[in-house]
Coordinates of C-alpha atoms in Angstrom, one line a residue:
X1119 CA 65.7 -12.0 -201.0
X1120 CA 66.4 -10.0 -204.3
X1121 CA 69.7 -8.7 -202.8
X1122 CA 71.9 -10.7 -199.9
X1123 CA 73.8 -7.8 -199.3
X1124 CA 71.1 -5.7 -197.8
X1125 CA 70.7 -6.6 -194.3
X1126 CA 67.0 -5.9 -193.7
X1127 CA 64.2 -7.3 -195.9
X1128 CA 60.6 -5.3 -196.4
X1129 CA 59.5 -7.5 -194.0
X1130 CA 62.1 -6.9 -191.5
X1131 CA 61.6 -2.8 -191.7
X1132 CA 57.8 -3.3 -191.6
X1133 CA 58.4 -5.4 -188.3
X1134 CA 60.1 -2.7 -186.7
X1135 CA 58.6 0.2 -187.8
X1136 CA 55.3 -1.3 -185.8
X1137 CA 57.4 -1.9 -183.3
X1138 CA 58.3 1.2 -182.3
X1139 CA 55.0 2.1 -183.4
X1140 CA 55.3 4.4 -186.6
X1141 CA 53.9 4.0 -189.9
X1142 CA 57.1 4.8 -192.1
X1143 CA 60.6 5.3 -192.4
X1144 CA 59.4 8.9 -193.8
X1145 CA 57.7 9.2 -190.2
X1146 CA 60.1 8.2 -187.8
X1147 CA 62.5 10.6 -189.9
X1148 CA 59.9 13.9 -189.8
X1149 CA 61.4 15.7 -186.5
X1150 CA 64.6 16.5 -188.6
X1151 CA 64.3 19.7 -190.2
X1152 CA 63.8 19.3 -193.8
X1153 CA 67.0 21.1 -194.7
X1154 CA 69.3 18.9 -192.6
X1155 CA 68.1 15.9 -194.0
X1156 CA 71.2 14.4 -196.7
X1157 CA 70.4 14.4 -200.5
X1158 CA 72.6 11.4 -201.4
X1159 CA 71.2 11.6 -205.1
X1160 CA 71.9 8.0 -204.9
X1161 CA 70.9 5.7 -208.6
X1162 CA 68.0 3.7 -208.5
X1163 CA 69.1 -0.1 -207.3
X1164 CA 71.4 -2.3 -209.4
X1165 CA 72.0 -6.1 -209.7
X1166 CA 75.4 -6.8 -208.7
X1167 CA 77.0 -7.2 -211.6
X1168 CA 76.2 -3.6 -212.8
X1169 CA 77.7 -2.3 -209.4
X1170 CA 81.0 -4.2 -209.6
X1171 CA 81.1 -3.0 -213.2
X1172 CA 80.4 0.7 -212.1
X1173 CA 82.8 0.6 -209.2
X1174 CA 85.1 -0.6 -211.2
X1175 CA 85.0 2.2 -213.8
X1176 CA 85.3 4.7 -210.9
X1177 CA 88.3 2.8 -209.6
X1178 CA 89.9 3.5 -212.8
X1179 CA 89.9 6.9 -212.5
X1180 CA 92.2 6.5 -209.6
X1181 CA 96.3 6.6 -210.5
X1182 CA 97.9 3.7 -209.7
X1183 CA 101.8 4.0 -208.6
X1184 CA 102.6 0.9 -210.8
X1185 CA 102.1 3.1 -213.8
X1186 CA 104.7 5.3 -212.6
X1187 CA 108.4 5.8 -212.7
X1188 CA 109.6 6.7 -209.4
X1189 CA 112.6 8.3 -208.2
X1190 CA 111.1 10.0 -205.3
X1191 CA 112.8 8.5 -201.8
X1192 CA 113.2 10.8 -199.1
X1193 CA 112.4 7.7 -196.6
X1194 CA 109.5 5.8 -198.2
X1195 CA 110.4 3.5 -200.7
X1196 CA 108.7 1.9 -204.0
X1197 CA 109.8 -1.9 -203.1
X1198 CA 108.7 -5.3 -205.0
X1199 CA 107.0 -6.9 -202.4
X1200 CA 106.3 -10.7 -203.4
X1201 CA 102.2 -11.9 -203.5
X1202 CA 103.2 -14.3 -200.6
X1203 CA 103.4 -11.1 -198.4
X1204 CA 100.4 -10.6 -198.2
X1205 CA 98.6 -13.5 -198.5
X1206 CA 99.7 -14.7 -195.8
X1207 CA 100.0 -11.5 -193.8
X1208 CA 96.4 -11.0 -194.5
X1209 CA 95.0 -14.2 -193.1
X1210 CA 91.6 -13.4 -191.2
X1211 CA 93.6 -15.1 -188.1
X1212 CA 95.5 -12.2 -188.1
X1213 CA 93.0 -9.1 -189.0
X1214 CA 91.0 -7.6 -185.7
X1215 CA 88.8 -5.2 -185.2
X1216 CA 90.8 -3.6 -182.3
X1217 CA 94.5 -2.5 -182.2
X1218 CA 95.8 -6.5 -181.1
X1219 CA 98.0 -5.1 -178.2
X1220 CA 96.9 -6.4 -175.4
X1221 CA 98.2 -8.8 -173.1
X1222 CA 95.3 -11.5 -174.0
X1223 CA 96.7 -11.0 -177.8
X1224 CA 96.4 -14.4 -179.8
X1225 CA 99.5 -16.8 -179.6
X1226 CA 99.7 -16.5 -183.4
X1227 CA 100.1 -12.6 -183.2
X1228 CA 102.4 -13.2 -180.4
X1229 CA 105.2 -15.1 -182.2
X1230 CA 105.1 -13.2 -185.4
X1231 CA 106.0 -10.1 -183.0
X1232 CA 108.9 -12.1 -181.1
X1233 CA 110.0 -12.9 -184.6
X1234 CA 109.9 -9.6 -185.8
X1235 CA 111.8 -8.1 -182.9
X1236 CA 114.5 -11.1 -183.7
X1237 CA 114.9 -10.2 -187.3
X1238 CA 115.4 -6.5 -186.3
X1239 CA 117.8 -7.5 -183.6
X1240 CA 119.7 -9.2 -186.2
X1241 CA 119.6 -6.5 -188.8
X1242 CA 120.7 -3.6 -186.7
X1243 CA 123.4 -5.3 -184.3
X1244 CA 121.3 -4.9 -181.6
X1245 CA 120.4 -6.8 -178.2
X1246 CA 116.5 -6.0 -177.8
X1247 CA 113.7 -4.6 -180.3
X1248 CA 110.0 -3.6 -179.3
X1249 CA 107.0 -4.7 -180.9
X1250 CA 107.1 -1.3 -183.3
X1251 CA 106.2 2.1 -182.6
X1252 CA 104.0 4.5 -184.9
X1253 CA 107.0 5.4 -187.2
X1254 CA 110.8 6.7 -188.3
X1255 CA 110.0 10.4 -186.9
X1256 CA 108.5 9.5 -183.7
X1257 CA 110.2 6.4 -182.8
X1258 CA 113.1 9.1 -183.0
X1259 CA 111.9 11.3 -180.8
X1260 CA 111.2 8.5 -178.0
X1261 CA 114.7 7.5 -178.4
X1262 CA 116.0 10.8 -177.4
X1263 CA 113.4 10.9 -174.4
X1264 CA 114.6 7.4 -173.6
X1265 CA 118.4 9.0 -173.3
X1266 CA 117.2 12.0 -171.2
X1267 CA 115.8 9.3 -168.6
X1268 CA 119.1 7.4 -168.5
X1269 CA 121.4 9.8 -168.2
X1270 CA 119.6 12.8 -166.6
X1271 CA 120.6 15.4 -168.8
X1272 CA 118.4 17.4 -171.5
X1273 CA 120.5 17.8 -174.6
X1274 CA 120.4 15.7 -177.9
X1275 CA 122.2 16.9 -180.9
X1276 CA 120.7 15.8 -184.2
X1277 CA 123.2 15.5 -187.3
X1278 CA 121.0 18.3 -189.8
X1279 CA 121.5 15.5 -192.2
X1280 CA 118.9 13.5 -190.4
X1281 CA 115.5 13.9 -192.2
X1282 CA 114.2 16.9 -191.8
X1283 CA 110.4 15.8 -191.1
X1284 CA 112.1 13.7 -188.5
X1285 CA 113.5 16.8 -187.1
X1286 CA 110.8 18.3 -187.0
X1287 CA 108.6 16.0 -184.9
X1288 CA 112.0 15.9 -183.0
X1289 CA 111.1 19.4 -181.8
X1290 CA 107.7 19.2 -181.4
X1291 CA 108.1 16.6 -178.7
X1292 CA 111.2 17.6 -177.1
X1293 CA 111.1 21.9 -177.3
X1294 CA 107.7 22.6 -175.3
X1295 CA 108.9 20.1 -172.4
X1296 CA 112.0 22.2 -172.2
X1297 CA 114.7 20.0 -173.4
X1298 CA 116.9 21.5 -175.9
X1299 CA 117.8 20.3 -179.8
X1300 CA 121.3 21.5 -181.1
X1301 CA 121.8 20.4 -184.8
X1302 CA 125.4 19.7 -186.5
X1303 CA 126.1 20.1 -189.9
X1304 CA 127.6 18.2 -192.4
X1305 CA 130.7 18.4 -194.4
X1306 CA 131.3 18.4 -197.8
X1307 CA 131.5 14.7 -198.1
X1308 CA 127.9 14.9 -196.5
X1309 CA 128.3 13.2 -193.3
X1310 CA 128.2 15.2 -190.0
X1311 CA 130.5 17.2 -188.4
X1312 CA 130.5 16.5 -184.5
X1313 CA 131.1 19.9 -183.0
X1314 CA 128.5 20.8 -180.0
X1315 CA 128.6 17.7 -178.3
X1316 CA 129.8 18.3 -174.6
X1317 CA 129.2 17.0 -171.3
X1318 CA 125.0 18.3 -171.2
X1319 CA 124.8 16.3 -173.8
X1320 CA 122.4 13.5 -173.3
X1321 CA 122.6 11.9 -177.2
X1322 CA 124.1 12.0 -180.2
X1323 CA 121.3 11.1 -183.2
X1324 CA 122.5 10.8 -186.5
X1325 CA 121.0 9.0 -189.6
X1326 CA 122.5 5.9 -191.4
X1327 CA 122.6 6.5 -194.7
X1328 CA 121.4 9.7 -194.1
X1329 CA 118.6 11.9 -195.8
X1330 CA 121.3 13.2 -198.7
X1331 CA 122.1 8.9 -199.1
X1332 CA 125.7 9.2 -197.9
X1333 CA 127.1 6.3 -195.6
X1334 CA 127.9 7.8 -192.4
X1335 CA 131.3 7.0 -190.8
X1336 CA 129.6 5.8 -187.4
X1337 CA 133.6 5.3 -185.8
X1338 CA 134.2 9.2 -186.3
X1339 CA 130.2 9.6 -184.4
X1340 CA 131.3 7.1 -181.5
X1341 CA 134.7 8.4 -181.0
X1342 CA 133.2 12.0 -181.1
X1343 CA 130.3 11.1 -178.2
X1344 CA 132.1 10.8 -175.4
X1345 CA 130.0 9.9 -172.9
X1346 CA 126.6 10.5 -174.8
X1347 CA 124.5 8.1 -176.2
X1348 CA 124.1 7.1 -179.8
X1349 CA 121.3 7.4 -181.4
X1350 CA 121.2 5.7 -184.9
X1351 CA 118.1 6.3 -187.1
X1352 CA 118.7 3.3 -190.1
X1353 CA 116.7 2.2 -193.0
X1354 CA 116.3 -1.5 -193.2
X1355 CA 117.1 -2.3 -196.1
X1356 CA 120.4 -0.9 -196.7
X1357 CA 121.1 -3.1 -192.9
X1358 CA 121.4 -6.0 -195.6
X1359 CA 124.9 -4.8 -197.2
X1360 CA 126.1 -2.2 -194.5
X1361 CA 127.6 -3.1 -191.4
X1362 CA 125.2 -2.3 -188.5
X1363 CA 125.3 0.1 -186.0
X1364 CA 125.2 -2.4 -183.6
X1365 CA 128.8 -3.1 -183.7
X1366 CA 129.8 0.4 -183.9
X1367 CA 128.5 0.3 -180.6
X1368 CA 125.1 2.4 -181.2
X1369 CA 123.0 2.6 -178.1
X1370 CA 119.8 3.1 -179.8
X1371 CA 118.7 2.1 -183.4
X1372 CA 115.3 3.6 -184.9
X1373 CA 113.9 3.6 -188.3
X1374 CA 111.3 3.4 -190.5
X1375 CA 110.1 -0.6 -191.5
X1376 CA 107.8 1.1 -194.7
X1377 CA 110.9 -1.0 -196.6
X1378 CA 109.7 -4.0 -195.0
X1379 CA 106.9 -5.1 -197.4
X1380 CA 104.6 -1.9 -196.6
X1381 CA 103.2 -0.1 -199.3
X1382 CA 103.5 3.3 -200.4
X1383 CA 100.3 4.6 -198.5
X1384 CA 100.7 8.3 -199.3
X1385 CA 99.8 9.1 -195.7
X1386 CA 98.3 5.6 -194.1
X1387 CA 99.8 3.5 -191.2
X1388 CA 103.4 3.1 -191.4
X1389 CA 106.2 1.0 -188.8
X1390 CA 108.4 2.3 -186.0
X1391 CA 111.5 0.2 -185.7
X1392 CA 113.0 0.3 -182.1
X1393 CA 115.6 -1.5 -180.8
X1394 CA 118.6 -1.1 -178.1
X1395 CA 121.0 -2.9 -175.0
X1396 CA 119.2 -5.2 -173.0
X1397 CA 120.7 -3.0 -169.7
X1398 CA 118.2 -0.2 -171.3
X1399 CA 115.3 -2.2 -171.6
X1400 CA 113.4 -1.1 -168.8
X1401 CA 113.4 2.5 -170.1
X1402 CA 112.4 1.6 -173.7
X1403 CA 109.1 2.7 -174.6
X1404 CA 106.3 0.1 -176.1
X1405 CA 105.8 -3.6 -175.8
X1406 CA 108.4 -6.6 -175.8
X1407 CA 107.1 -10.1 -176.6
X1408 CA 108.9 -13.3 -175.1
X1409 CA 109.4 -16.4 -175.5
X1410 CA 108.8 -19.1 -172.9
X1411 CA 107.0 -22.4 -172.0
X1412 CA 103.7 -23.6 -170.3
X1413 CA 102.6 -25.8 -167.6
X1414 CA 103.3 -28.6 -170.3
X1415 CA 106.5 -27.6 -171.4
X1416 CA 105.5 -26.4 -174.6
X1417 CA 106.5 -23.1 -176.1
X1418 CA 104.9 -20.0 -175.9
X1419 CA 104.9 -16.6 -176.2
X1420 CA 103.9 -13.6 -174.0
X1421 CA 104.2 -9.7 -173.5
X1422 CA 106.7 -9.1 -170.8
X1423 CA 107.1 -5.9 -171.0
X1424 CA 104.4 -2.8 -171.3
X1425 CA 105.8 0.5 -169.7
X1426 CA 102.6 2.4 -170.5
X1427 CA 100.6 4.3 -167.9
X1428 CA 97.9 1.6 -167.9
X1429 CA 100.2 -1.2 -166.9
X1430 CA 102.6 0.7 -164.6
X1431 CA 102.5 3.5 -162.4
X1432 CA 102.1 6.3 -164.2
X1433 CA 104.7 8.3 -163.5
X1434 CA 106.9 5.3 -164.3
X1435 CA 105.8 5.2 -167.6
X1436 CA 108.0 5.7 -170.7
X1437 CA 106.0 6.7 -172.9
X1438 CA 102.2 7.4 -173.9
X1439 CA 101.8 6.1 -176.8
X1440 CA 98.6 4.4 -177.0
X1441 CA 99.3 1.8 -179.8
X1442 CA 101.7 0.1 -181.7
X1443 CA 101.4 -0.7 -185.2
X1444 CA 101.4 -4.8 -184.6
X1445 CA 100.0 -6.1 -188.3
X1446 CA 102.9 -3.8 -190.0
X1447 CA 105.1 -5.4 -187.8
X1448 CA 103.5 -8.9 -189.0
X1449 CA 103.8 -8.0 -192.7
X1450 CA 107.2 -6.9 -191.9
X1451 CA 108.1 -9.9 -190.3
X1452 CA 107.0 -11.8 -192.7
X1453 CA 108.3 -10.0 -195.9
X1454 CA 111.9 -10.5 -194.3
X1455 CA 111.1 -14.6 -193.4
X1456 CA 109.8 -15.0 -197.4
X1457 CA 113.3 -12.5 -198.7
X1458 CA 115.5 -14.0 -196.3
X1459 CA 119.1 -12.8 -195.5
X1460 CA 120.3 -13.6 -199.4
X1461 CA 116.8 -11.8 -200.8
X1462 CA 117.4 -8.7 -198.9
X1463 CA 120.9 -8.6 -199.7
X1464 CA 119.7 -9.1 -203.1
X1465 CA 117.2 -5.5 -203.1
X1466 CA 120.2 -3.7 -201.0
X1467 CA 122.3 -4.5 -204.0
X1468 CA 120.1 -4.0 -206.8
X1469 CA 119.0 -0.5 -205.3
X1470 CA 122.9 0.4 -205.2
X1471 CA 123.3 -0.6 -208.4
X1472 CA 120.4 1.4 -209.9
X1473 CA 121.2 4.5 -208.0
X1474 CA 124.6 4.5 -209.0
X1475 CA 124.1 3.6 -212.7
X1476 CA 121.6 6.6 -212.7
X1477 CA 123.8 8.9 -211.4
X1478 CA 126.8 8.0 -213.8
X1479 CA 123.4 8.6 -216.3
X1480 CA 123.0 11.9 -214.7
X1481 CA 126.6 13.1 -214.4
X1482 CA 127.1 12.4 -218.2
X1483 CA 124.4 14.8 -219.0
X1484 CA 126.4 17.3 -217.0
X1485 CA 124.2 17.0 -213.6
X1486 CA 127.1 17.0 -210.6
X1487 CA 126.5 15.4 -207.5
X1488 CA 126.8 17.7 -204.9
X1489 CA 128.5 15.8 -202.1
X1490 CA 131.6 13.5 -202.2
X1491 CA 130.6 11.0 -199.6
X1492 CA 129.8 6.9 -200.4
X1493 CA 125.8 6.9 -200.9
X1494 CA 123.8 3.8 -201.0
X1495 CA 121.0 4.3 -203.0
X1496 CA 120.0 8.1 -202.9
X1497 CA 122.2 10.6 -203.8
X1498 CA 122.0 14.7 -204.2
X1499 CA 122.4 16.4 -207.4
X1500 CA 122.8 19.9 -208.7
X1501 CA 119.6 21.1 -211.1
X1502 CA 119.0 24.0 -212.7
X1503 CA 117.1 26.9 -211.0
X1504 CA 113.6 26.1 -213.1
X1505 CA 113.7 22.6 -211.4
X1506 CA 110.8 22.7 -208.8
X1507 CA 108.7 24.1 -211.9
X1508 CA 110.1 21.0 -214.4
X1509 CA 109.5 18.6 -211.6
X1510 CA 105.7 19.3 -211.3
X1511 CA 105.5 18.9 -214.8
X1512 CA 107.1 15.8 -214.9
X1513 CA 104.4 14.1 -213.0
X1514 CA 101.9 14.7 -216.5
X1515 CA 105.2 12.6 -217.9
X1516 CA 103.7 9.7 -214.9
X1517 CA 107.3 10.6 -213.1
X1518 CA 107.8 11.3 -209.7
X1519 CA 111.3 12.8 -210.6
X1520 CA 114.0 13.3 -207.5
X1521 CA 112.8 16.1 -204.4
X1522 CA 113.6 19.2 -204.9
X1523 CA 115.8 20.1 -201.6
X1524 CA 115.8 24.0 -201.9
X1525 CA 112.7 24.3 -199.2
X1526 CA 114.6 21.8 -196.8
X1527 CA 117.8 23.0 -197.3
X1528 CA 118.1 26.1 -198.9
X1529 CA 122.0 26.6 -197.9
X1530 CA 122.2 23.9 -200.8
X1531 CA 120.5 26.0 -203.6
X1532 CA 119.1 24.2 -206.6
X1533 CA 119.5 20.7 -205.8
X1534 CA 116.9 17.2 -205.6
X1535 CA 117.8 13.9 -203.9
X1536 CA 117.3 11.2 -206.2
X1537 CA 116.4 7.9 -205.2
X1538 CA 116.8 4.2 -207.1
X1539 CA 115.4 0.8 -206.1
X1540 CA 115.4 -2.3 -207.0
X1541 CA 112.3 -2.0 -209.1
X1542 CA 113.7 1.3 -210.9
X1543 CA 114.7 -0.3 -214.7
X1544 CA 116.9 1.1 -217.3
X1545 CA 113.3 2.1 -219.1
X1546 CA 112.5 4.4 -216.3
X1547 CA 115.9 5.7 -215.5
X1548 CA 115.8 6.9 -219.8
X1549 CA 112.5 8.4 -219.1
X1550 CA 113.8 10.6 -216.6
X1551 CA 116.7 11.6 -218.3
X1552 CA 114.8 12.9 -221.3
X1553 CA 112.5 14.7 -219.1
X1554 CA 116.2 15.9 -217.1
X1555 CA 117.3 17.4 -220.9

């Protein structure tokens, strides 16, 4: 065979062209019309050498993020994720053709899940995590349909410094069912201000940091609930220095895992982080892996919990979502066993560090932050009114420079939220400020 990678030989297609009893491939093609046959103007056959090689040039073409200073945030994150990651992550043991959430799921799948849903226990303070859900936004929104079935009401208020994407999806699910979404505002310090919540009040959700970076104070959003629930949406990382919402008593805890060893996929899979009390767990929405043993003894793991319509009655069901996102659980789970609870101390502080040495950069140039509450590694700044124009442009400079906020928040005028990791260097951070001057 000239080239293994074609499936069928001469041979082959002559066999099954008599077959089926037709002279040609040009024959058993004629009843399409002429004009709605596809002109792939595809070159003339290649050893594969000469493909790689031309593949390879195209590839180039492409822009690659590493070439890139980034100080674009806004809830995904450019991370150092180590080669381990994914090599181990991507073992064919683990890769299927079909979404791997069913109940007959492998045994290897199984106990990277329960450890996943350990780790996020431990990160967020909490009692029980799922197996992952699609993402930040919508786990979000499942946590404040989760609060409507335990306490029979049909309020949440969102803090408006929760991510406004995530706000929006909020709606989307919530607003054509009828429930209704109140939104408090923030002080200047940049945390929330707890106004509308009263007794219709199903759930208090907040962000922590929130979108403009700033720490909430989660003991002024629990004693301001009363008897609503709290709803914390968190990003992992910054779990590794702050104290979790867990002990501040938070009765949900969402997020978005793309910190967790996911890539930038400018619009591909992400992870839903979900976790909450155990005396909840039957109105949490997804699957819960266990732990056990067999017949022998030996441990084992199993899905104990699916409250989708398939598996229940449906009108028990919390939920329809139709998948989870089990292999970006896997990779996270196994970014966080490679870091450890020293390594992902070590990004949290790193990330603080950078953001705060860039904003000192920034503030010395004359660039004032805009609100006076701690931030962890994003922060909001004032620009000047050309910004959006200057920030397109810095992109030819290969910089994604900090988010314009005026289209968000336009009560905050000329502003950006700027964003450090632990991967932003001093190199990029002087980049930016000569494309700031």
């Amino acid at each position: 065979m000239n080239y293994p990678y074609i499936p069928h030989t001469d041979e082959d297609i002559r066999a099954m062209l008599e077959f089926i009893g037709v002279s040609s491939v040009e024959e058993l093609f004629s009843s399409i019309p002429v004009s709605a046959r596809s002109s792939l103007n595809l070159p003339k056959s290649k050893d594969e050498f000469s493909v790689f090689k031309r593949l390879k040039e195209i590839s180039e073409m492409n822009t690659s993020l590493e070439d890139y200073a980034v100080f674009l945030g806004a809830g995904v994150y450019k991370r150092y994720v180590p080669t381990v990651v994914y090599d181990l992550a991507m073992k064919p043991d683990f890769l299927t053709a079909y979404t791997p959430y069913q109940a007959e799921v492998s045994q290897g799948t199984l106990q990277a899940l329960f450890e996943y849903q350990t780790m996020i226990c431990e990160l967020t303070g909490m009692e029980v995590a799922n197996a992952s859900m699609y993402d930040g936004a919508t786990a979000l929104a499942e946590a404040a349909l989760m609060s409507f079935r335990l306490t029979g009401k049909e309020k949440v208020v969102v803090a408006r410094s929760v991510h406004p994407e995530y706000r929006a999806v909020l709606r989307t699910y919530l607003e054509k069912r009828g429930f209704t979404v109140v939104e408090a505002g923030y002080d200047e310090t940049g945390r929330v201000l707890l106004e509308e919540v009263d007794e219709e009040t199903a759930a208090i959700a907040i962000q922590y940091p929130n979108f403009f970076g700033i720490i909430e104070d989660l003991d002024y959003v629990r004693s301001r609930s009363g008897n609503a629930l709290l709803i914390v949406v968190v990003e992992p990382v910054s779990l590794a220095l702050l104290e979790p919402p867990g002990s501040y008593g938070a009765d949900i805890v969402v997020g978005e895992g793309q910190s967790l060893g996911l890539p930038m996929w400018f619009g591909g899979y992400s992870l839903g982080i979900f976790a909450t009390r155990e005396k909840y767990v039957r109105q949490m929405p997804g699957r819960l892996i266990g732990q056990t043993v067999d017949q022998d003894g030996s441990v084992t793991y199993t899905m104990i919990l699916q409250t989708r319509e398939q598996h229940i009655r449906r009108a028990r069901a919390t939920s329809n979502i139709c998948s989870n996102h089990a292999h970006a659980a896997l990779i996270a789970a196994v970014y966080m066993s490679v870091m450890g609870p020293d390594g992902l101390k070590e990004v949290a502080r790193r990330s603080y560090s950078a953001a705060h040495y860039l904003q000192e950069r920034l503030e010395d140039m004359g660039f004032k932050l805009c609100f006076s509450g701690e931030f962890f590694s994003e922060f909001v700044f004032n620009v000047p009114e050309d910004y959006p124009e200057r920030w397109k442009r810095m992109m030819e400079k290969r910089i994604l420079g900090p988010l314009p906020l005026k289209g968000f928040y336009p009560e905050l005028g000329d502003t950006a939220l700027a964003c450090a990791t632990e991967v932003t260097s001093k190199e990029d951070i002087e980049k930016l400020l000569e494309a700031m001057k």
